Amino acid sequence: MTGVQALERKYPDKLSLPGMCAKAEFEYIRHGTTSLIGFFDVAKGTLYAPYLDETRTEEDFCNAVRSTIETDPEGEWVFVCDGLTTHKSESLVKLVAEVCDLKTPLGVKGKCGILQNKKTREEFLHDPEHRIRFAYTPKHSSWMNQIEIWFGITNRKLLKRSSYSSVAELKESILRFIEQYNLTAHPFKWTYKGIPLAI
């Protein structure tokens, strides 16, 4: 969830008569942005090891994946991601090779081997033989990833009408929301049946 803005409403909302909605201030002051990298546990309906930072670089994503894996270092992990370049990076390949203790030569980025290009890195990261692997949603289908539903809930229930005087206040609010959400979380009832793709 990138570019989450810390917006402070310029004036307070105007209260209205009972039974009517309050009038929300539309002018705001910008205080910066943050990005949330989160991993949604589909079986439990909870968010794992949220990672908040001003950027969403290859390094940020690897740090987020590493901190999530550290919650169960010996477990098997399947991360569902869209096709973003940071989700198929050189750093991610090296992380998976390190954590899974794979001795396969990785090659050189842009020249040869597993690191050669995005496609070769994706094949390595998607390998079902690995204890830690990545599954990628088809192009323009990130909505199939259930965390997108969770991002929508966060936007509607927390961010839409809130007012923050700093990025630190925004981050604190997001982390508090995640903690409270996880207390009563349950799996989404996923109703998409799927249509076989013609290849």
PDB file of C-alpha atoms in Angstrom:
ATOM      1  CA  MET A   1       0.000   0.000   0.000  1.00  0.00           C
ATOM      2  CA  THR A   2       2.139   2.815  -1.322  1.00  0.00           C
ATOM      3  CA  GLY A   3       2.011   6.573  -0.917  1.00  0.00           C
ATOM      4  CA  VAL A   4      -0.262   6.621   2.143  1.00  0.00           C
ATOM      5  CA  GLN A   5      -0.523  10.331   2.885  1.00  0.00           C
ATOM      6  CA  ALA A   6      -0.430  11.908   6.330  1.00  0.00           C
ATOM      7  CA  LEU A   7      -3.138  14.509   5.703  1.00  0.00           C
ATOM      8  CA  GLU A   8      -4.185  16.956   8.378  1.00  0.00           C
ATOM      9  CA  ARG A   9      -7.618  18.500   7.925  1.00  0.00           C
ATOM     10  CA  LYS A  10      -7.224  22.292   7.784  1.00  0.00           C
ATOM     11  CA  TYR A  11     -10.347  22.867   9.887  1.00  0.00           C
ATOM     12  CA  PRO A  12     -12.323  20.515  12.149  1.00  0.00           C
ATOM     13  CA  ASP A  13     -15.414  18.739  10.819  1.00  0.00           C
ATOM     14  CA  LYS A  14     -18.699  20.535  11.432  1.00  0.00           C
ATOM     15  CA  LEU A  15     -21.090  18.647  13.626  1.00  0.00           C
ATOM     16  CA  SER A  16     -24.643  18.406  12.380  1.00  0.00           C
ATOM     17  CA  LEU A  17     -28.093  17.757  13.734  1.00  0.00           C
ATOM     18  CA  PRO A  18     -28.901  14.297  15.163  1.00  0.00           C
ATOM     19  CA  GLY A  19     -29.518  11.764  12.396  1.00  0.00           C
ATOM     20  CA  MET A  20     -27.503  13.732   9.842  1.00  0.00           C
ATOM     21  CA  CYS A  21     -23.904  13.257   8.768  1.00  0.00           C
ATOM     22  CA  ALA A  22     -21.173  15.583   9.972  1.00  0.00           C
ATOM     23  CA  LYS A  23     -19.730  17.894   7.321  1.00  0.00           C
ATOM     24  CA  ALA A  24     -16.149  16.875   6.589  1.00  0.00           C
ATOM     25  CA  GLU A  25     -13.468  19.448   5.842  1.00  0.00           C
ATOM     26  CA  PHE A  26     -12.050  18.971   2.361  1.00  0.00           C
ATOM     27  CA  GLU A  27      -8.979  21.220   2.629  1.00  0.00           C
ATOM     28  CA  TYR A  28      -5.907  19.612   4.090  1.00  0.00           C
ATOM     29  CA  ILE A  29      -2.207  20.067   4.835  1.00  0.00           C
ATOM     30  CA  ARG A  30       0.236  17.415   3.589  1.00  0.00           C
ATOM     31  CA  HIS A  31       2.817  16.077   6.039  1.00  0.00           C
ATOM     32  CA  GLY A  32       4.461  13.376   3.893  1.00  0.00           C
ATOM     33  CA  THR A  33       3.783   9.774   2.992  1.00  0.00           C
ATOM     34  CA  THR A  34       4.573   6.255   4.084  1.00  0.00           C
ATOM     35  CA  SER A  35       4.323   2.864   2.397  1.00  0.00           C
ATOM     36  CA  LEU A  36       2.953  -0.263   4.026  1.00  0.00           C
ATOM     37  CA  ILE A  37       4.300  -3.649   2.988  1.00  0.00           C
ATOM     38  CA  GLY A  38       2.100  -6.276   4.556  1.00  0.00           C
ATOM     39  CA  PHE A  39       1.627 -10.014   4.247  1.00  0.00           C
ATOM     40  CA  PHE A  40      -1.905 -11.296   4.678  1.00  0.00           C
ATOM     41  CA  ASP A  41      -2.368 -14.768   6.178  1.00  0.00           C
ATOM     42  CA  VAL A  42      -5.220 -16.101   4.038  1.00  0.00           C
ATOM     43  CA  ALA A  43      -5.964 -19.013   6.402  1.00  0.00           C
ATOM     44  CA  LYS A  44      -6.340 -16.793   9.497  1.00  0.00           C
ATOM     45  CA  GLY A  45      -7.351 -13.454   7.993  1.00  0.00           C
ATOM     46  CA  THR A  46      -4.583 -11.590   9.834  1.00  0.00           C
ATOM     47  CA  LEU A  47      -1.766  -9.329   8.712  1.00  0.00           C
ATOM     48  CA  TYR A  48       1.785 -10.571   9.334  1.00  0.00           C
ATOM     49  CA  ALA A  49       4.796  -8.448  10.295  1.00  0.00           C
ATOM     50  CA  PRO A  50       3.726  -5.054   8.854  1.00  0.00           C
ATOM     51  CA  TYR A  51       6.622  -3.024   7.456  1.00  0.00           C
ATOM     52  CA  LEU A  52       6.258   0.759   7.241  1.00  0.00           C
ATOM     53  CA  ASP A  53       8.805   3.020   5.552  1.00  0.00           C
ATOM     54  CA  GLU A  54       8.908   6.127   3.367  1.00  0.00           C
ATOM     55  CA  THR A  55      10.085   4.060   0.375  1.00  0.00           C
ATOM     56  CA  ARG A  56       9.162   0.748  -1.235  1.00  0.00           C
ATOM     57  CA  THR A  57      12.447  -0.276  -2.783  1.00  0.00           C
ATOM     58  CA  GLU A  58      13.841  -3.706  -3.533  1.00  0.00           C
ATOM     59  CA  GLU A  59      15.670  -3.521  -0.197  1.00  0.00           C
ATOM     60  CA  ASP A  60      12.452  -2.600   1.671  1.00  0.00           C
ATOM     61  CA  PHE A  61      10.599  -5.571   0.182  1.00  0.00           C
ATOM     62  CA  CYS A  62      13.444  -7.968   1.031  1.00  0.00           C
ATOM     63  CA  ASN A  63      13.563  -6.657   4.603  1.00  0.00           C
ATOM     64  CA  ALA A  64       9.802  -7.153   4.913  1.00  0.00           C
ATOM     65  CA  VAL A  65      10.012 -10.718   3.537  1.00  0.00           C
ATOM     66  CA  ARG A  66      12.933 -11.525   5.838  1.00  0.00           C
ATOM     67  CA  SER A  67      11.113 -10.232   8.958  1.00  0.00           C
ATOM     68  CA  THR A  68       8.035 -12.281   7.999  1.00  0.00           C
ATOM     69  CA  ILE A  69      10.072 -15.463   7.489  1.00  0.00           C
ATOM     70  CA  GLU A  70      11.740 -14.897  10.874  1.00  0.00           C
ATOM     71  CA  THR A  71       8.336 -15.404  12.553  1.00  0.00           C
ATOM     72  CA  ASP A  72       8.659 -19.105  11.530  1.00  0.00           C
ATOM     73  CA  PRO A  73      12.235 -19.661  10.268  1.00  0.00           C
ATOM     74  CA  GLU A  74      11.803 -23.363   9.472  1.00  0.00           C
ATOM     75  CA  GLY A  75       8.307 -23.093   7.987  1.00  0.00           C
ATOM     76  CA  GLU A  76       7.220 -23.286   4.370  1.00  0.00           C
ATOM     77  CA  TRP A  77       6.174 -19.967   2.889  1.00  0.00           C
ATOM     78  CA  VAL A  78       4.229 -19.085  -0.257  1.00  0.00           C
ATOM     79  CA  PHE A  79       4.046 -15.354  -0.970  1.00  0.00           C
ATOM     80  CA  VAL A  80       1.415 -14.226  -3.492  1.00  0.00           C
ATOM     81  CA  CYS A  81       2.525 -11.032  -5.242  1.00  0.00           C
ATOM     82  CA  ASP A  82       1.821  -9.034  -8.358  1.00  0.00           C
ATOM     83  CA  GLY A  83       4.427  -8.699 -11.102  1.00  0.00           C
ATOM     84  CA  LEU A  84       6.188  -5.639  -9.686  1.00  0.00           C
ATOM     85  CA  THR A  85       9.938  -5.612 -10.415  1.00  0.00           C
ATOM     86  CA  THR A  86      10.782  -5.464  -6.694  1.00  0.00           C
ATOM     87  CA  HIS A  87       8.928  -8.782  -6.275  1.00  0.00           C
ATOM     88  CA  LYS A  88      11.342 -10.463  -8.719  1.00  0.00           C
ATOM     89  CA  SER A  89      14.584  -8.784  -7.720  1.00  0.00           C
ATOM     90  CA  GLU A  90      18.194  -9.912  -7.452  1.00  0.00           C
ATOM     91  CA  SER A  91      18.088  -9.290  -3.684  1.00  0.00           C
ATOM     92  CA  LEU A  92      15.022 -11.517  -3.305  1.00  0.00           C
ATOM     93  CA  VAL A  93      16.685 -14.376  -5.212  1.00  0.00           C
ATOM     94  CA  LYS A  94      19.748 -14.072  -2.958  1.00  0.00           C
ATOM     95  CA  LEU A  95      17.538 -14.004   0.141  1.00  0.00           C
ATOM     96  CA  VAL A  96      15.665 -17.184  -0.865  1.00  0.00           C
ATOM     97  CA  ALA A  97      18.933 -18.940  -1.766  1.00  0.00           C
ATOM     98  CA  GLU A  98      20.429 -17.936   1.606  1.00  0.00           C
ATOM     99  CA  VAL A  99      17.428 -18.836   3.785  1.00  0.00           C
ATOM    100  CA  CYS A 100      16.771 -22.126   1.957  1.00  0.00           C
ATOM    101  CA  ASP A 101      20.513 -22.917   2.029  1.00  0.00           C
ATOM    102  CA  LEU A 102      20.602 -23.484  -1.747  1.00  0.00           C
ATOM    103  CA  LYS A 103      24.065 -23.978  -3.222  1.00  0.00           C
ATOM    104  CA  THR A 104      23.001 -23.429  -6.847  1.00  0.00           C
ATOM    105  CA  PRO A 105      25.188 -20.840  -8.641  1.00  0.00           C
ATOM    106  CA  LEU A 106      23.039 -17.745  -9.174  1.00  0.00           C
ATOM    107  CA  GLY A 107      24.966 -16.205 -12.082  1.00  0.00           C
ATOM    108  CA  VAL A 108      25.339 -12.491 -12.777  1.00  0.00           C
ATOM    109  CA  LYS A 109      22.514  -9.987 -13.158  1.00  0.00           C
ATOM    110  CA  GLY A 110      22.082  -8.971 -16.802  1.00  0.00           C
ATOM    111  CA  LYS A 111      24.567 -11.586 -18.052  1.00  0.00           C
ATOM    112  CA  CYS A 112      23.908 -15.219 -17.131  1.00  0.00           C
ATOM    113  CA  GLY A 113      22.282 -17.737 -14.814  1.00  0.00           C
ATOM    114  CA  ILE A 114      19.311 -17.317 -12.508  1.00  0.00           C
ATOM    115  CA  LEU A 115      19.987 -13.614 -12.009  1.00  0.00           C
ATOM    116  CA  GLN A 116      20.185 -12.908 -15.756  1.00  0.00           C
ATOM    117  CA  ASN A 117      16.778 -11.270 -16.171  1.00  0.00           C
ATOM    118  CA  LYS A 118      13.337 -10.831 -14.634  1.00  0.00           C
ATOM    119  CA  LYS A 119      12.012 -14.031 -16.238  1.00  0.00           C
ATOM    120  CA  THR A 120      14.854 -16.248 -14.956  1.00  0.00           C
ATOM    121  CA  ARG A 121      14.545 -14.729 -11.472  1.00  0.00           C
ATOM    122  CA  GLU A 122      10.767 -15.295 -11.499  1.00  0.00           C
ATOM    123  CA  GLU A 123      11.227 -18.960 -12.457  1.00  0.00           C
ATOM    124  CA  PHE A 124      13.659 -19.453  -9.576  1.00  0.00           C
ATOM    125  CA  LEU A 125      11.418 -17.677  -7.051  1.00  0.00           C
ATOM    126  CA  HIS A 126       8.356 -19.636  -8.233  1.00  0.00           C
ATOM    127  CA  ASP A 127      10.073 -23.056  -8.030  1.00  0.00           C
ATOM    128  CA  PRO A 128       7.765 -25.426  -6.064  1.00  0.00           C
ATOM    129  CA  GLU A 129      10.833 -27.344  -4.807  1.00  0.00           C
ATOM    130  CA  HIS A 130      11.828 -24.390  -2.627  1.00  0.00           C
ATOM    131  CA  ARG A 131      10.611 -24.069   0.968  1.00  0.00           C
ATOM    132  CA  ILE A 132      10.104 -20.357   0.328  1.00  0.00           C
ATOM    133  CA  ARG A 133       8.512 -19.478  -2.971  1.00  0.00           C
ATOM    134  CA  PHE A 134       6.533 -16.770  -4.716  1.00  0.00           C
ATOM    135  CA  ALA A 135       3.349 -17.071  -6.765  1.00  0.00           C
ATOM    136  CA  TYR A 136       2.520 -14.189  -9.091  1.00  0.00           C
ATOM    137  CA  THR A 137      -0.921 -12.947 -10.056  1.00  0.00           C
ATOM    138  CA  PRO A 138      -1.505 -12.556 -13.810  1.00  0.00           C
ATOM    139  CA  LYS A 139      -0.954  -9.127 -15.343  1.00  0.00           C
ATOM    140  CA  HIS A 140      -3.689  -6.623 -14.365  1.00  0.00           C
ATOM    141  CA  SER A 141      -5.092  -9.125 -11.830  1.00  0.00           C
ATOM    142  CA  SER A 142      -3.630  -7.965  -8.526  1.00  0.00           C
ATOM    143  CA  TRP A 143      -7.250  -7.787  -7.274  1.00  0.00           C
ATOM    144  CA  MET A 144      -7.035 -11.587  -7.013  1.00  0.00           C
ATOM    145  CA  ASN A 145      -4.617 -11.142  -4.114  1.00  0.00           C
ATOM    146  CA  GLN A 146      -6.697 -10.999  -0.914  1.00  0.00           C
ATOM    147  CA  ILE A 147      -4.488  -8.352   0.683  1.00  0.00           C
ATOM    148  CA  GLU A 148      -6.053  -5.892  -1.772  1.00  0.00           C
ATOM    149  CA  ILE A 149      -9.375  -6.457   0.057  1.00  0.00           C
ATOM    150  CA  TRP A 150      -7.608  -5.761   3.352  1.00  0.00           C
ATOM    151  CA  PHE A 151      -6.084  -2.544   1.934  1.00  0.00           C
ATOM    152  CA  GLY A 152      -9.617  -1.443   0.952  1.00  0.00           C
ATOM    153  CA  ILE A 153     -10.890  -2.101   4.475  1.00  0.00           C
ATOM    154  CA  THR A 154      -8.003  -0.083   5.949  1.00  0.00           C
ATOM    155  CA  ASN A 155      -8.711   2.782   3.605  1.00  0.00           C
ATOM    156  CA  ARG A 156     -12.452   2.880   4.408  1.00  0.00           C
ATOM    157  CA  LYS A 157     -12.247   2.261   8.164  1.00  0.00           C
ATOM    158  CA  LEU A 158      -9.092   4.168   9.048  1.00  0.00           C
ATOM    159  CA  LEU A 159      -7.630   6.490   6.454  1.00  0.00           C
ATOM    160  CA  LYS A 160     -10.579   8.019   4.606  1.00  0.00           C
ATOM    161  CA  ARG A 161     -11.717  10.495   7.283  1.00  0.00           C
ATOM    162  CA  SER A 162      -8.677  10.642   9.553  1.00  0.00           C
ATOM    163  CA  SER A 163      -6.455  13.634  10.221  1.00  0.00           C
ATOM    164  CA  TYR A 164      -2.728  13.262  10.982  1.00  0.00           C
ATOM    165  CA  SER A 165      -0.252  15.964  11.945  1.00  0.00           C
ATOM    166  CA  SER A 166       2.807  13.857  11.054  1.00  0.00           C
ATOM    167  CA  VAL A 167       3.951  10.674   9.312  1.00  0.00           C
ATOM    168  CA  ALA A 168       4.907   9.232  12.724  1.00  0.00           C
ATOM    169  CA  GLU A 169       1.306   9.711  13.911  1.00  0.00           C
ATOM    170  CA  LEU A 170       0.023   8.040  10.726  1.00  0.00           C
ATOM    171  CA  LYS A 171       2.344   5.037  11.186  1.00  0.00           C
ATOM    172  CA  GLU A 172       1.317   4.651  14.821  1.00  0.00           C
ATOM    173  CA  SER A 173      -2.352   4.758  13.806  1.00  0.00           C
ATOM    174  CA  ILE A 174      -1.858   2.096  11.098  1.00  0.00           C
ATOM    175  CA  LEU A 175       0.015  -0.236  13.472  1.00  0.00           C
ATOM    176  CA  ARG A 176      -2.683   0.200  16.149  1.00  0.00           C
ATOM    177  CA  PHE A 177      -5.391  -0.536  13.544  1.00  0.00           C
ATOM    178  CA  ILE A 178      -3.573  -3.722  12.440  1.00  0.00           C
ATOM    179  CA  GLU A 179      -3.223  -4.880  16.046  1.00  0.00           C
ATOM    180  CA  GLN A 180      -6.939  -4.319  16.726  1.00  0.00           C
ATOM    181  CA  TYR A 181      -7.995  -5.837  13.396  1.00  0.00           C
ATOM    182  CA  ASN A 182      -5.983  -9.009  14.047  1.00  0.00           C
ATOM    183  CA  LEU A 183      -7.763  -9.576  17.386  1.00  0.00           C
ATOM    184  CA  THR A 184     -11.092 -10.274  15.649  1.00  0.00           C
ATOM    185  CA  ALA A 185      -9.833 -11.309  12.218  1.00  0.00           C
ATOM    186  CA  HIS A 186     -11.212 -14.258  10.298  1.00  0.00           C
ATOM    187  CA  PRO A 187     -10.582 -15.574   6.790  1.00  0.00           C
ATOM    188  CA  PHE A 188     -12.388 -13.872   3.940  1.00  0.00           C
ATOM    189  CA  LYS A 189     -15.090 -15.933   2.306  1.00  0.00           C
ATOM    190  CA  TRP A 190     -13.491 -16.009  -1.125  1.00  0.00           C
ATOM    191  CA  THR A 191     -16.269 -16.378  -3.683  1.00  0.00           C
ATOM    192  CA  TYR A 192     -14.309 -16.041  -6.925  1.00  0.00           C
ATOM    193  CA  LYS A 193     -14.677 -19.409  -8.661  1.00  0.00           C
ATOM    194  CA  GLY A 194     -12.100 -18.836 -11.344  1.00  0.00           C
ATOM    195  CA  ILE A 195     -12.363 -19.254 -15.060  1.00  0.00           C
ATOM    196  CA  PRO A 196      -9.757 -21.439 -16.790  1.00  0.00           C
ATOM    197  CA  LEU A 197      -7.468 -19.313 -18.936  1.00  0.00           C
ATOM    198  CA  ALA A 198      -7.065 -20.236 -22.592  1.00  0.00           C
ATOM    199  CA  ILE A 199      -3.367 -20.610 -23.391  1.00  0.00           C
TER     200      ILE A 199
END
